Coordinates of C-alpha atoms in Angstrom, one line a residue:
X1 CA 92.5 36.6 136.8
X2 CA 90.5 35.7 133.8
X3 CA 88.6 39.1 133.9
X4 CA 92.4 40.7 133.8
X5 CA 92.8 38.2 130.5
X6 CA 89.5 39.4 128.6
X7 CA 90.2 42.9 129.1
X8 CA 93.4 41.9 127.4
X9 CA 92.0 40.2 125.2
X10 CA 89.9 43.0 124.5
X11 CA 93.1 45.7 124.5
X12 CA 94.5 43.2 122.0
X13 CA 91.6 43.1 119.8
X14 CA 91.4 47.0 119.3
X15 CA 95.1 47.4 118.4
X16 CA 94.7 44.2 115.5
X17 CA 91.1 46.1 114.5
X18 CA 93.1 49.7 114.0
X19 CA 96.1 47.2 111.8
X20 CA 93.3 45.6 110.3
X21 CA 91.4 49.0 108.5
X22 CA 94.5 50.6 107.5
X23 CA 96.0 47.4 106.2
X24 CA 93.0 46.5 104.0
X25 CA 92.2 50.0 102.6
X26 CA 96.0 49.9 102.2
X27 CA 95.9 46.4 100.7
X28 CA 93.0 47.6 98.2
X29 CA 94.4 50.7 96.8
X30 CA 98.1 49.0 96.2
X31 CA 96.1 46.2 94.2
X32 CA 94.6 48.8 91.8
X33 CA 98.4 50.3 91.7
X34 CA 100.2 47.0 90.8
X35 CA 98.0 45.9 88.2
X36 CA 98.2 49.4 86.5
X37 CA 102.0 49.3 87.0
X38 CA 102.3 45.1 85.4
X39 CA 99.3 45.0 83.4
X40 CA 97.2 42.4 84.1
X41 CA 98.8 39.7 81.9
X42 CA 102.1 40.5 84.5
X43 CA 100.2 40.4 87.3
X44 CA 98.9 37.3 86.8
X45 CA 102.3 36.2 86.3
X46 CA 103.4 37.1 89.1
X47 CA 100.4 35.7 90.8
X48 CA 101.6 32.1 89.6
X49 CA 105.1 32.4 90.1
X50 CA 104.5 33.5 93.6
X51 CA 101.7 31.0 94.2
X52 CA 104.7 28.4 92.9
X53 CA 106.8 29.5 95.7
X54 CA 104.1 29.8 98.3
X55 CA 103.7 25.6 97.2
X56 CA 107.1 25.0 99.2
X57 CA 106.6 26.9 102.5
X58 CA 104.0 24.1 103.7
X59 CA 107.1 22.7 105.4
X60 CA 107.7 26.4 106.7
X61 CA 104.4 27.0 107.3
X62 CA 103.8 23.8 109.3
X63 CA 107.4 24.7 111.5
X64 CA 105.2 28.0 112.3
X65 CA 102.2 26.9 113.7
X66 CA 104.3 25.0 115.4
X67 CA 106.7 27.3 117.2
X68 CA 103.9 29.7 117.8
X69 CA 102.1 26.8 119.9
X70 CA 105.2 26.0 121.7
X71 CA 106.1 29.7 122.7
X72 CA 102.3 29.6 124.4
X73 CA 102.5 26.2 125.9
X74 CA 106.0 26.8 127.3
X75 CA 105.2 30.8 128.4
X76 CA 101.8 29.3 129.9
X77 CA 103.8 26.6 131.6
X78 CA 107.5 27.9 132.6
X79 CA 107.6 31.4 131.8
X80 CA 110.1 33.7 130.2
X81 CA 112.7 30.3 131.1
X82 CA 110.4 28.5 128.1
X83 CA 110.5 31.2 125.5
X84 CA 114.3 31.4 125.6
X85 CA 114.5 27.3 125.2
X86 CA 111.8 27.5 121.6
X87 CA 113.5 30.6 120.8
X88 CA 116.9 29.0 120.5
X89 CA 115.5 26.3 118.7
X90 CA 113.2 27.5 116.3
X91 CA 115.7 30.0 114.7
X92 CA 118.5 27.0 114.2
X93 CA 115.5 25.2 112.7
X94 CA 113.8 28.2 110.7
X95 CA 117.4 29.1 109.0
X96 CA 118.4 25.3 108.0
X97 CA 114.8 24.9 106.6
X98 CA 115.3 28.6 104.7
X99 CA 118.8 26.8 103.1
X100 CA 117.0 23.5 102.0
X101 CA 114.4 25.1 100.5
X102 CA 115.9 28.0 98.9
X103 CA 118.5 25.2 97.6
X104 CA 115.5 22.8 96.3
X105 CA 113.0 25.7 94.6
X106 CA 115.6 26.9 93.0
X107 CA 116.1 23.8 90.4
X108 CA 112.5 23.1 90.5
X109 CA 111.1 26.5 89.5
X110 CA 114.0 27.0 86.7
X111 CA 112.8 23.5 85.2
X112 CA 109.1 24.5 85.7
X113 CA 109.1 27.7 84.8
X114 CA 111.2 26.7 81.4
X115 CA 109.1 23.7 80.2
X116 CA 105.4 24.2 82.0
X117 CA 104.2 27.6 82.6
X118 CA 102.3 29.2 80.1
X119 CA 103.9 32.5 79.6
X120 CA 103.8 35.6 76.6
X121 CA 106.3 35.2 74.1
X122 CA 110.1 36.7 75.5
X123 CA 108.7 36.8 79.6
X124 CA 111.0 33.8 80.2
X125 CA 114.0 35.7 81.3
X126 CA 111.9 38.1 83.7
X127 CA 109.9 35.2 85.2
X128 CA 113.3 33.5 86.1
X129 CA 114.8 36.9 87.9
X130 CA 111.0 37.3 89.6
X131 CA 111.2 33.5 90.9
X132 CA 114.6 34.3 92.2
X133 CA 113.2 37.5 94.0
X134 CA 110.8 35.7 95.5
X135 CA 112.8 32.9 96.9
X136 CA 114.8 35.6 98.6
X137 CA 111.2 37.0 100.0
X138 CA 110.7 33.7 101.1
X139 CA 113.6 32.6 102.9
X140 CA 113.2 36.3 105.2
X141 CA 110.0 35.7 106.1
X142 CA 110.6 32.5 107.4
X143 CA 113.5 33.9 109.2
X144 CA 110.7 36.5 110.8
X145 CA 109.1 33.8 112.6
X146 CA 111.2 33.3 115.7
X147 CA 110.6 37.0 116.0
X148 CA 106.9 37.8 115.2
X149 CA 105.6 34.2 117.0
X150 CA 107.2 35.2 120.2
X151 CA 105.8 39.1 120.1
X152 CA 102.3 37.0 119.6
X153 CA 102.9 35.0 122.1
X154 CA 103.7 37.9 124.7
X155 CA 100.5 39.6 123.6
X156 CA 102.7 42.5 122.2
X157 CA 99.6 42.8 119.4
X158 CA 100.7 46.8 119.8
X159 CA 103.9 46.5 118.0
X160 CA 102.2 43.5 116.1
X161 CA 99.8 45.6 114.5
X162 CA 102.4 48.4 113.4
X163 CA 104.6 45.8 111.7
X164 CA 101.8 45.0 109.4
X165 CA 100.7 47.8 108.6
X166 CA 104.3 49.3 108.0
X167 CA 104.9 46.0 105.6
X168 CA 101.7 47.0 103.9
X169 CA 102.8 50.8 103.3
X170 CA 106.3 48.6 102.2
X171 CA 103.9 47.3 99.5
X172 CA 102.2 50.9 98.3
X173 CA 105.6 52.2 98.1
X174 CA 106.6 49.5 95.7
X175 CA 103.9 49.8 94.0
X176 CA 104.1 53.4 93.4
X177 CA 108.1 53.5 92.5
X178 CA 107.9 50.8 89.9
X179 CA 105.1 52.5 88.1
X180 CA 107.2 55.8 87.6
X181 CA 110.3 53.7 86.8
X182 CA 111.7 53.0 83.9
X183 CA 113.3 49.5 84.5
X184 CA 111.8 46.1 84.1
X185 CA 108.4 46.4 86.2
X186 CA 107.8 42.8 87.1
X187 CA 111.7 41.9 88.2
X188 CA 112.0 45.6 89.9
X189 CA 108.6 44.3 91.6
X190 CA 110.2 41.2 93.0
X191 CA 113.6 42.5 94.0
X192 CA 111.7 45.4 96.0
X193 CA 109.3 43.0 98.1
X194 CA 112.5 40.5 98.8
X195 CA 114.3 43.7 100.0
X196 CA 111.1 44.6 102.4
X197 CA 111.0 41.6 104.0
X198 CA 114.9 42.1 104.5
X199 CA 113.7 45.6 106.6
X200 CA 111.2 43.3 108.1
X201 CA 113.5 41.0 109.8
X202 CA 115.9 43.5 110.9
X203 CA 113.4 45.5 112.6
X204 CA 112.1 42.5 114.2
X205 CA 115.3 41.6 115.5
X206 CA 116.4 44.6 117.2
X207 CA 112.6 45.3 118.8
X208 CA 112.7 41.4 120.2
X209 CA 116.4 41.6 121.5
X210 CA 115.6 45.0 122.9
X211 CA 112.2 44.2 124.5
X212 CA 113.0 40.4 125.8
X213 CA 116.0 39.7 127.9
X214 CA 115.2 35.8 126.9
X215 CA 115.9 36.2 123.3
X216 CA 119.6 35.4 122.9
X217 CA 120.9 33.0 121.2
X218 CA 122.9 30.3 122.8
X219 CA 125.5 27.7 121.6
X220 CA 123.2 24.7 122.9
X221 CA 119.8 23.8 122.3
X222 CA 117.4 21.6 124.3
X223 CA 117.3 18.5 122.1
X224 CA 114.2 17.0 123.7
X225 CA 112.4 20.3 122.6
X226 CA 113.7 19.9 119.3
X227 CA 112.4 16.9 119.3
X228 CA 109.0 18.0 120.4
X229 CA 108.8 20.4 118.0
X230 CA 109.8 18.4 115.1
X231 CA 107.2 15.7 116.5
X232 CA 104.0 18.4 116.2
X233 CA 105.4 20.0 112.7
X234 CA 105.8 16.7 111.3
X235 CA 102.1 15.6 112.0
X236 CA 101.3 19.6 111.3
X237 CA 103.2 18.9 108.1
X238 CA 100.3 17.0 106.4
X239 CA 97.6 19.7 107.1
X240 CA 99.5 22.5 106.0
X241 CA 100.6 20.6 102.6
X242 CA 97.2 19.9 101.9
X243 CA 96.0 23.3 102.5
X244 CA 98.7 24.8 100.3
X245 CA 98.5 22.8 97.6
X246 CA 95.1 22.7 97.4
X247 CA 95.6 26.6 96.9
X248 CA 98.0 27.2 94.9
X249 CA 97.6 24.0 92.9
X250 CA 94.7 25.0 92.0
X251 CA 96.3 28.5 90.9
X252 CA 99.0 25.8 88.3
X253 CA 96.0 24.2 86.9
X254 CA 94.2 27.3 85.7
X255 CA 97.2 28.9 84.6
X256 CA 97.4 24.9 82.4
X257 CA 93.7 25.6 80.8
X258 CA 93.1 28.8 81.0
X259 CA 96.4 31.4 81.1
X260 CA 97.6 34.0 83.4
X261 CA 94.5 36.1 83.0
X262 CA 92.1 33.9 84.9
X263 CA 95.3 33.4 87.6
X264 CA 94.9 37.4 88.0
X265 CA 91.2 37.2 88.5
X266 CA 92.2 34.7 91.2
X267 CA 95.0 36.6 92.6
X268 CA 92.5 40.1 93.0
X269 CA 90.0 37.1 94.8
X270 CA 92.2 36.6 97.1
X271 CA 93.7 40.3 97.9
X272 CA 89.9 41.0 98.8
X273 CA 89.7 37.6 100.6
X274 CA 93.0 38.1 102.5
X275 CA 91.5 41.7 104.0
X276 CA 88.4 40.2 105.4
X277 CA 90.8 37.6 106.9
X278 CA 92.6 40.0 108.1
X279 CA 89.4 41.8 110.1
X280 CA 87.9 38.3 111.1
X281 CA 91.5 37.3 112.6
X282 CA 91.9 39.7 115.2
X283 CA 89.8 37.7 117.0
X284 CA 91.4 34.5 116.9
X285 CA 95.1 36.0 116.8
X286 CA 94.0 37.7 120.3
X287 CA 92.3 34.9 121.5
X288 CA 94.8 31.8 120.9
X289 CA 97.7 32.2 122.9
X290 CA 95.8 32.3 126.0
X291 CA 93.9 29.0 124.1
X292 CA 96.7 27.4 124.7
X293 CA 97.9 28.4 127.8
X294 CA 94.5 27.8 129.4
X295 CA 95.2 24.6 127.9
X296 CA 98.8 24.0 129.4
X297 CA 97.3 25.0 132.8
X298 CA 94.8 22.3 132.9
X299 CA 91.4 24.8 132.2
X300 CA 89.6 22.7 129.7
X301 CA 86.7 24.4 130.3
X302 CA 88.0 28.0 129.6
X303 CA 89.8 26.6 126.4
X304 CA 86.2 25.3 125.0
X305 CA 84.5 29.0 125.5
X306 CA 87.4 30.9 124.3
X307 CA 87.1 29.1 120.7
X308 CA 83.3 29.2 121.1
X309 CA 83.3 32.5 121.3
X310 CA 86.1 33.4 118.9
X311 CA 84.7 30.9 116.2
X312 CA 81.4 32.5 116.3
X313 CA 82.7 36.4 116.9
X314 CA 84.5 36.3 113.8
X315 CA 82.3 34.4 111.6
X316 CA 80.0 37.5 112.5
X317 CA 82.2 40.0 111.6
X318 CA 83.1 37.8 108.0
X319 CA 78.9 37.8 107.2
X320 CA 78.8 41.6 108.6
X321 CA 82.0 43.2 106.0
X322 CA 81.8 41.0 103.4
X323 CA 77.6 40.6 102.8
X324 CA 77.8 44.2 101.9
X325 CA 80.6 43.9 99.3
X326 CA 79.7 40.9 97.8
X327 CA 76.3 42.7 96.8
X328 CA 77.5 46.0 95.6
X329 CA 81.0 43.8 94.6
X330 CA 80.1 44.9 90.5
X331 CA 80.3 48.6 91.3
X332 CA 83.7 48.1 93.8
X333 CA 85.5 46.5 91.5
X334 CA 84.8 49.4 88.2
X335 CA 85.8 52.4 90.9
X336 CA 88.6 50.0 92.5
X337 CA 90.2 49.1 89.3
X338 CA 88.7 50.8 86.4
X339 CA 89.0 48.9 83.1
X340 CA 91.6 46.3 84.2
X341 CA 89.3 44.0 85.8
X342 CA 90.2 40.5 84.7
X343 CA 87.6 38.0 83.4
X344 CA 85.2 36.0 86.2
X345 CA 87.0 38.4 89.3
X346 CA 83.5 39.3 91.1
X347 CA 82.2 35.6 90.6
X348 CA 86.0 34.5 92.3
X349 CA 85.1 36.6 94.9
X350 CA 82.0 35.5 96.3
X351 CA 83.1 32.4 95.8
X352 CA 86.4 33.0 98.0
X353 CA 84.9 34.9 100.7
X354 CA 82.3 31.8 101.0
X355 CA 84.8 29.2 101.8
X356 CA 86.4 31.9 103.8
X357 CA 83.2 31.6 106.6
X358 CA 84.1 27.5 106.7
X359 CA 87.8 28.0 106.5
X360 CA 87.0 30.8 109.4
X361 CA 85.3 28.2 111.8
X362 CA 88.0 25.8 111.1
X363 CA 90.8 27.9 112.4
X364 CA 89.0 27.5 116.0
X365 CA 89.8 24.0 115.6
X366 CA 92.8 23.7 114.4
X367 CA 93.5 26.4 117.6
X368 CA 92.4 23.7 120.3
X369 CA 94.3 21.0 118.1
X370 CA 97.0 22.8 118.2
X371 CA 97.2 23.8 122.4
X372 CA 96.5 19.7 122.9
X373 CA 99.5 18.5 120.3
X374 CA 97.8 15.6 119.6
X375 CA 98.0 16.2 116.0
X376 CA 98.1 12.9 113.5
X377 CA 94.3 11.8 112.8
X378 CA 93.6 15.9 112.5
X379 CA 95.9 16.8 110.1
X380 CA 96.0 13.8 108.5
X381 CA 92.1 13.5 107.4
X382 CA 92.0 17.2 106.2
X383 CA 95.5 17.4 103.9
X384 CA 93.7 13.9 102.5
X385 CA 90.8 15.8 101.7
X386 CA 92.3 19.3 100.7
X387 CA 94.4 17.2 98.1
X388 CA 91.3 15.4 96.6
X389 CA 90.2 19.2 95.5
X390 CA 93.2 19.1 93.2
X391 CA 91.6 16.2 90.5
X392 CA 88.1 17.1 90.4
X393 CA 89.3 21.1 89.4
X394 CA 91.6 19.3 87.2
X395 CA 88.7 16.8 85.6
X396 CA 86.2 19.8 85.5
X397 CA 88.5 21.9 83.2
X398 CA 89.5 19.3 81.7
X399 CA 86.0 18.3 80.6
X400 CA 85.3 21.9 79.3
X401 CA 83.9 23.6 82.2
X402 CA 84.1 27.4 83.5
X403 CA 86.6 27.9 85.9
X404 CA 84.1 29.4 88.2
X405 CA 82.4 25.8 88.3
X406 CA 85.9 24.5 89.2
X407 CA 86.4 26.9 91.6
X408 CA 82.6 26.2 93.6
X409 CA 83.9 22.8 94.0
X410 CA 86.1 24.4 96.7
X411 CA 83.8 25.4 98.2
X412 CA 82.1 22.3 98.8
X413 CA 85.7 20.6 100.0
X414 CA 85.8 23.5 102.2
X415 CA 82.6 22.7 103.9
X416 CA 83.5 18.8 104.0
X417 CA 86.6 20.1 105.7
X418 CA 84.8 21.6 108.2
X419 CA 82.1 18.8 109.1
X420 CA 85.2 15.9 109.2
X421 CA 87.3 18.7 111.2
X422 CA 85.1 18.5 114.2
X423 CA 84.1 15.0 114.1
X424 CA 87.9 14.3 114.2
X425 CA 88.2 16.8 117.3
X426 CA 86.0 15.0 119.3
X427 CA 88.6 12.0 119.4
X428 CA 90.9 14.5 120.8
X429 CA 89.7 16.3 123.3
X430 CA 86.1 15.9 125.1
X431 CA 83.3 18.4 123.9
X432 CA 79.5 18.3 122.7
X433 CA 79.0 18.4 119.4
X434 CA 75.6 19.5 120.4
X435 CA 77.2 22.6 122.3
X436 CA 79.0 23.4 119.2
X437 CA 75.9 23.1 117.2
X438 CA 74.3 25.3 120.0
X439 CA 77.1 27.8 121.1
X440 CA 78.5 28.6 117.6
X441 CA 76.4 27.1 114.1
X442 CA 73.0 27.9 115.2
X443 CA 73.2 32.2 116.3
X444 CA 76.0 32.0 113.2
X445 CA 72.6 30.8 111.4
X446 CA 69.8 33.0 112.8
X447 CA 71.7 36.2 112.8
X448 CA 72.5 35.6 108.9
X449 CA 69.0 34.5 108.2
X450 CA 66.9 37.5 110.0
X451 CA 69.6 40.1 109.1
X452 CA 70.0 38.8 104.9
X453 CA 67.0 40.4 103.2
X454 CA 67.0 43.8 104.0
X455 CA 69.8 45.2 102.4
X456 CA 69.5 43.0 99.8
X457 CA 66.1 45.0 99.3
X458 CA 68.4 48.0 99.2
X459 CA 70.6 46.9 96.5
X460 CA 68.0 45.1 94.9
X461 CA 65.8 48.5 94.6
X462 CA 67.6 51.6 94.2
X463 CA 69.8 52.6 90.9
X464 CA 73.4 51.5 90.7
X465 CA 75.9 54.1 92.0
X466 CA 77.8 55.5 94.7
X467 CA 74.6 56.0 96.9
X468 CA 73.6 52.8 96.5
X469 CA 76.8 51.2 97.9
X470 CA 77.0 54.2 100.6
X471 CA 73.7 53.1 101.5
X472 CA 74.0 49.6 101.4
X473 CA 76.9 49.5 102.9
X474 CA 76.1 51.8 106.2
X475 CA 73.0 50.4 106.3
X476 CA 73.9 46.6 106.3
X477 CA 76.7 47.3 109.0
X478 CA 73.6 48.9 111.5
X479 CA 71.6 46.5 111.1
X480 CA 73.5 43.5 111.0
X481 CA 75.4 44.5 114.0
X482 CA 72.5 44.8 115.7
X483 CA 71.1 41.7 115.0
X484 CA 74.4 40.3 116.3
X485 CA 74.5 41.9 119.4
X486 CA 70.6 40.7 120.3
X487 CA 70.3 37.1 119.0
X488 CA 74.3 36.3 118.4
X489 CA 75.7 37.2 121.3
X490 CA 75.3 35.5 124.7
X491 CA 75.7 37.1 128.5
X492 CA 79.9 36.8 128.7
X493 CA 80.1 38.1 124.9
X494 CA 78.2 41.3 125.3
X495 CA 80.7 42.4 128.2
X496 CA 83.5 41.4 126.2
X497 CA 82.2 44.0 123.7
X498 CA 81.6 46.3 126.5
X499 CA 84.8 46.3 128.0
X500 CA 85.9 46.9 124.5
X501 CA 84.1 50.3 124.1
X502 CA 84.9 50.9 127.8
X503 CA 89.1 51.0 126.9
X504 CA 88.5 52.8 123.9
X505 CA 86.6 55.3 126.0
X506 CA 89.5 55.2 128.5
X507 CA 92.2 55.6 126.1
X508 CA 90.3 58.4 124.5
X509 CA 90.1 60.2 127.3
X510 CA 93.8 59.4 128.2

């Protein structure tokens, strides 16, 4: 049985690495594309206005993580019976919270947007339809979620994988038609991506009614799971608030001190950011359903070496991709986006990508947190210290400093995060933070330390240019891969990867 669930794991892993390549060289190009098309004065508007939005879906966000934990626990537990009981629920409770918000934003942004946000002279009026546009993205997306958790939850990561890559090729496509059109860029912008995510949800829809005979929709709901569910979001709630305001905050307060071209550096940050997340994820996205349903059977054991292994795996991967680019990351960003690179974006980068690799760990935490639903103290501790990041970027810009200084101090909450994270996990659930130490920090440490200077040498060394990052780049991917698979990986882990090459090898010759 749980050799059948790592080869699935592994089956799993290869369709989210195929969505992963095409969505970030995707993702990359249709970056370079929208800036050309808005400029980068309107894409940093837009990077606030959505970042304003994205503030209100901590209540969403929170009534995610926690459907997608009850669709395991319930499909570990009682089966396809389970699914159809969350399923009914969470859509009545995803489509009243997609009215209250919708209802709420919409008075809040108007005011905010007409007496806070630093914005050109005459962009009023197009920030208002954009804000608009974006609410309607919103309020689909959170629709999605009935949908998309239960094709996680059924390890469907096939049809997964081709969703996001088909709302990434949604993106290019936008990009590409407001550039050659003549209407308002920035509002045609917004009322395209609120129309994908319309085509999102309907194709969701039909594939889930089509695929699972459970999801129908019922006149009665189980009011005990309501309750349930309600419970977990609402202790869920405090996390997810933090996290997001912490985020996109932070994006308010540097559009306060320093304008919407420093919010554009910080939105190309966190394009590059979210396609490393998107490689290190496959992992975990694989990984946690059965998390939880090794949980919900009772196999505490399995559970623990699961998020060992994932936490560690994907931090890996994170050093492996990103080292490279954040060396050559001078020379990406001149061939990525020619002369309209914003002000402090490579510095915003590194700096991103670094509180990526604590953020990374942390989302094998919050996985085991999750599966046990004992959620207060966790979520709790870290929204208290996600919020705290919000006065010290505030008193640092307000005292005169960069915005790079203000943005290493997330960093520093990040790793803070972290260390509280797993002191606070050990109330939950019983585990050795020596293990953790030994299992995951320590080969994260050594393969990082023995695999760092070499292609730094590289970079360091030969002339700027295309065969410098070619070289750098091949190079650093060799050799730290290597390094991983001899001093990173233990016994269990190198089969894992070798049943991984073994099904590509099958399907290839399929």
């Amino acid at each position: 049985m749980v050799t059948s669930n790592n080869k699935r794991i592994a089956k799993n892993s290869i369709y989210l690495t195929i969505r992963m390549i095409i969505v970030l060289v995707v993702s990359l190009y249709t970056t370079r594309v929208i800036i050309d098309a808005l400029g980068v004065e309107d894409y940093g508007i837009y990077n606030v206005v959505a970042g304003f939005v994205s503030m209100f879906t901590f209540l969403s966000s929170a009534m995610n993580n926690g459907i997608q934990r009850f669709y395991n626990f319930e499909l570990g537990r009682n089966g396809d019976f389970g699914v159809k009981i969350v399923y009914n629920v969470s859509l009545r409770v995803q489509l009243a919270l997609a009215i209250l918000l919708f209802v709420s934003i919409g008075f809040i942004g108007w005011w905010y947007i007409g007496h806070k946000m630093v914005l050109p002279p005459g962009r009023i009026i197009d920030t208002e339809w954009l804000f608009f546009a974006a609410m309607f993205s919103l309020a689909f997306v959170m629709l999605q979620v009935p949908y998309s958790a239960v094709v996680i939850a059924k390890e469907r990561m096939s049809f997964y994988s081709i969703m996001s890559i088909l709302n990434t090729l949604l993106a290019l496509l936008i990009a590409i038609l407001i550039k050659h059109s003549s209407l308002n860029h920035l509002v045609l912008y917004g009322a395209l991506l609120a129309l994908a995510q319309f085509v999102m949800l309907m194709i969701y829809y039909i594939y889930t009614r089509h695929q699972f005979k459970e999801i129908r929709i019922e006149r009665k709901s189980d009011k005990t799971l309501l309750k349930s569910i309600l419970g977990f979001s609402g202790w869920n709630l405090f996390g997810t608030f933090g996290g997001v305001m912490k985020e996109q905050g932070t994006n308010l307060i540097l559009n306060l001190f320093c304008g919407p071209v420093v919010n554009a550096a910080r939105g190309v940050a966190a394009q590059v950011n979210g396609g490393f997340q998107s490689l290190v994820s496959n992992l975990n996205t694989a990984v946690r359903p059965q998390v939880t349903q090794s949980y919900a059977q009772g196999d505490i054991d399995r559970t623990m070496r699961l998020t060992y292994s994932s936490s560690k795996l994907s931090s890996m991967a994170l050093f492996m991709f990103s080292y490279p680019i954040m060396l050559e990351i001078d020379y990406i960003l001149s061939v990525w986006l020619g002369k309209n690179i914003p002000d402090d974006t490579a510095i915003f980068i590194i700096i991103v990508v670094l509180c990526s690799f604590f953020g990374n760990l942390n989302s094998g935490v919050s996985g085991v947190v999750h599966s046990t639903g004992k959620m207060k103290w966790y979520q709790i501790v870290g929204s208290i210290i996600n919020l705290i990041a919000l006065p010290i970027v505030y008193f640092l810009l307000f005292m005169g400093f960069s915005a790079d200084v203000a943005m290493w101090s997330l960093f520093l909450i990040a790793a803070l995060t972290q260390l509280v994270a797993l002191i606070v996990l050990k109330k939950i659930i019983k585990y050795s933070l020596k293990d953790y130490w030994t299992d995951v920090v320590w080969p994260i440490i050594l393969v990082c330390g023995v695999s760092i200077l070499p292609p730094y040498l590289i970079h360091h060394y030969m002339q700027p240019g295309f065969s410098r990052f070619i070289t750098v780049f091949i190079f650093s991917i060799l050799e730290i891969g290597l390094v991983i698979y001899i001093l990173g990986l233990t016994k269990s882990e190198r089969n894992l990867i070798l049943s991984i090459v073994h099904i590509k090898k099958n399907n290839k010759n399929g």
